[in-house]
One Martini backbone bead per residue (centre of mass of N, CA, C, O) as a GRO file, in nm:
protein
  134
    1MET     BB    1 -15.440  -5.533   0.556
    2LEU     BB    2 -15.700  -5.337   0.712
    3SER     BB    3 -16.057  -5.378   0.699
    4THR     BB    4 -16.381  -5.291   0.647
    5ALA     BB    5 -16.691  -5.478   0.648
    6ILE     BB    6 -16.999  -5.442   0.465
    7HIS     BB    7 -17.331  -5.575   0.501
    8PHE     BB    8 -17.579  -5.613   0.271
    9THR     BB    9 -17.947  -5.642   0.159
   10GLY     BB   10 -17.943  -5.507  -0.166
   11ASN     BB   11 -17.793  -5.190  -0.124
   12CYS     BB   12 -17.492  -5.150  -0.216
   13ASN     BB   13 -17.500  -4.972  -0.469
   14GLU     BB   14 -17.636  -4.736  -0.328
   15ALA     BB   15 -17.410  -4.688  -0.120
   16ILE     BB   16 -17.184  -4.633  -0.316
   17SER     BB   17 -17.313  -4.385  -0.449
   18PHE     BB   18 -17.342  -4.221  -0.191
   19TYR     BB   19 -17.034  -4.216  -0.110
   20LYS     BB   20 -16.941  -4.089  -0.374
   21GLU     BB   21 -17.105  -3.824  -0.353
   22ILE     BB   22 -17.044  -3.730  -0.036
   23LEU     BB   23 -16.717  -3.855  -0.012
   24GLY     BB   24 -16.553  -3.942  -0.276
   25ALA     BB   25 -16.555  -4.221  -0.354
   26GLU     BB   26 -16.353  -4.495  -0.466
   27ILE     BB   27 -16.356  -4.738  -0.704
   28LYS     BB   28 -16.160  -5.038  -0.704
   29ASP     BB   29 -16.388  -5.275  -0.676
   30ILE     BB   30 -16.626  -5.492  -0.870
   31ALA     BB   31 -16.862  -5.764  -0.802
   32TYR     BB   32 -17.098  -5.992  -0.920
   33PHE     BB   33 -17.290  -6.268  -0.905
   34LYS     BB   34 -17.300  -6.290  -1.225
   35ASP     BB   35 -16.971  -6.341  -1.231
   36ALA     BB   36 -16.998  -6.619  -1.144
   37PRO     BB   37 -16.919  -6.917  -1.186
   38ALA     BB   38 -17.095  -7.209  -1.223
   39ASP     BB   39 -16.868  -7.369  -1.014
   40SER     BB   40 -16.860  -7.178  -0.730
   41GLY     BB   41 -17.124  -7.228  -0.522
   42MET     BB   42 -17.346  -6.986  -0.582
   43GLU     BB   43 -17.605  -7.112  -0.725
   44GLY     BB   44 -17.773  -7.183  -0.446
   45LEU     BB   45 -17.846  -6.880  -0.345
   46GLU     BB   46 -18.045  -6.707  -0.515
   47LEU     BB   47 -17.935  -6.436  -0.626
   48PRO     BB   48 -17.925  -6.153  -0.751
   49PRO     BB   49 -17.716  -6.054  -1.011
   50ASP     BB   50 -17.686  -5.738  -0.886
   51PHE     BB   51 -17.540  -5.827  -0.659
   52VAL     BB   52 -17.285  -5.771  -0.440
   53MET     BB   53 -17.004  -5.962  -0.376
   54HIS     BB   54 -16.760  -5.743  -0.431
   55SER     BB   55 -16.606  -5.453  -0.274
   56GLU     BB   56 -16.389  -5.159  -0.319
   57ILE     BB   57 -16.344  -4.866  -0.128
   58LEU     BB   58 -16.233  -4.523  -0.113
   59ILE     BB   59 -16.210  -4.345   0.207
   60PHE     BB   60 -15.993  -4.132   0.308
   61GLY     BB   61 -15.769  -4.379   0.255
   62THR     BB   62 -15.988  -4.608   0.307
   63THR     BB   63 -16.070  -4.936   0.295
   64ILE     BB   64 -16.389  -5.064   0.186
   65VAL     BB   65 -16.583  -5.342   0.228
   66MET     BB   66 -16.854  -5.455   0.007
   67THR     BB   67 -17.180  -5.632   0.046
   68ASP     BB   68 -17.418  -5.869  -0.044
   69GLY     BB   69 -17.564  -6.075   0.141
   70ALA     BB   70 -17.706  -6.403   0.177
   71GLU     BB   71 -17.835  -6.279   0.445
   72GLU     BB   72 -17.987  -6.198   0.704
   73LYS     BB   73 -17.886  -5.977   0.963
   74PRO     BB   74 -17.829  -5.889   1.253
   75MET     BB   75 -17.795  -5.642   1.429
   76GLY     BB   76 -17.438  -5.578   1.416
   77ASP     BB   77 -17.362  -5.796   1.159
   78HIS     BB   78 -17.261  -5.584   0.914
   79VAL     BB   79 -16.967  -5.606   1.042
   80SER     BB   80 -16.626  -5.651   0.942
   81LEU     BB   81 -16.305  -5.773   0.932
   82PHE     BB   82 -16.044  -5.713   0.677
   83ILE     BB   83 -15.785  -5.931   0.556
   84LYS     BB   84 -15.498  -5.853   0.352
   85LYS     BB   85 -15.258  -6.062   0.207
   86GLU     BB   86 -14.984  -6.199   0.027
   87THR     BB   87 -15.019  -6.496   0.157
   88VAL     BB   88 -15.129  -6.805   0.234
   89ASP     BB   89 -14.971  -6.843   0.497
   90GLU     BB   90 -15.069  -6.586   0.641
   91VAL     BB   91 -15.373  -6.653   0.630
   92THR     BB   92 -15.363  -6.925   0.779
   93VAL     BB   93 -15.250  -6.826   1.049
   94ILE     BB   94 -15.467  -6.617   1.115
   95TYR     BB   95 -15.716  -6.794   1.099
   96ASN     BB   96 -15.630  -7.006   1.317
   97LYS     BB   97 -15.604  -6.800   1.550
   98LEU     BB   98 -15.899  -6.688   1.537
   99LEU     BB   99 -16.035  -6.979   1.583
  100GLU     BB  100 -15.958  -6.984   1.869
  101GLY     BB  101 -16.267  -7.023   2.022
  102GLY     BB  102 -16.425  -7.027   1.762
  103THR     BB  103 -16.598  -6.987   1.440
  104ILE     BB  104 -16.706  -7.103   1.144
  105ILE     BB  105 -16.824  -6.955   0.841
  106GLU     BB  106 -16.571  -6.985   0.637
  107PRO     BB  107 -16.379  -7.182   0.496
  108LEU     BB  108 -16.059  -7.235   0.422
  109ALA     BB  109 -16.023  -7.145   0.071
  110PRO     BB  110 -16.038  -7.154  -0.238
  111ALA     BB  111 -16.127  -6.904  -0.484
  112PHE     BB  112 -16.218  -6.738  -0.768
  113TRP     BB  113 -16.118  -6.448  -0.614
  114ALA     BB  114 -15.906  -6.635  -0.449
  115ALA     BB  115 -15.651  -6.820  -0.323
  116MET     BB  116 -15.762  -6.729  -0.026
  117TYR     BB  117 -16.053  -6.793   0.195
  118GLY     BB  118 -16.207  -6.661   0.507
  119MET     BB  119 -16.443  -6.706   0.792
  120VAL     BB  120 -16.456  -6.573   1.134
  121LYS     BB  121 -16.553  -6.616   1.472
  122ASP     BB  122 -16.447  -6.513   1.748
  123ARG     BB  123 -16.444  -6.540   2.097
  124PHE     BB  124 -16.580  -6.228   2.090
  125GLY     BB  125 -16.773  -6.202   1.813
  126ILE     BB  126 -16.579  -6.140   1.580
  127THR     BB  127 -16.567  -6.071   1.241
  128TRP     BB  128 -16.354  -6.239   0.998
  129GLN     BB  129 -16.167  -6.167   0.703
  130VAL     BB  130 -15.958  -6.366   0.478
  131MET     BB  131 -15.702  -6.283   0.221
  132THR     BB  132 -15.565  -6.382  -0.106
  133GLN     BB  133 -15.408  -6.318  -0.446
  134GLU     BB  134 -15.146  -6.501  -0.498
   0.00000   0.00000   0.00000
């Protein structure tokens, strides 16, 4: 599955409510930074507990991933492409291929919300997130 991911800087909940009201968006999943376990590596980020760590909403049959990012992003860097696959092997292959000539944003590793997750900026400057919940 390929989705678009939009990174907000503190107003993700507001955006979700807005899209729900005007577009009939359906909330499929939502988790907040306050939900992160104490040993998750998130504790050093010092983000407000009500910031959205990860959400998935359905708009007109398309899944949009939305989050409150950990830092301000330059204009144009608020959107990334989000790939969700069935297996760790599939995610690993895709991540490594996207990384060729690119840069690591988040190393590919298990996370408390996913069996495997990583983020990379490809050689064209496009940001990709890949994950599996295998």
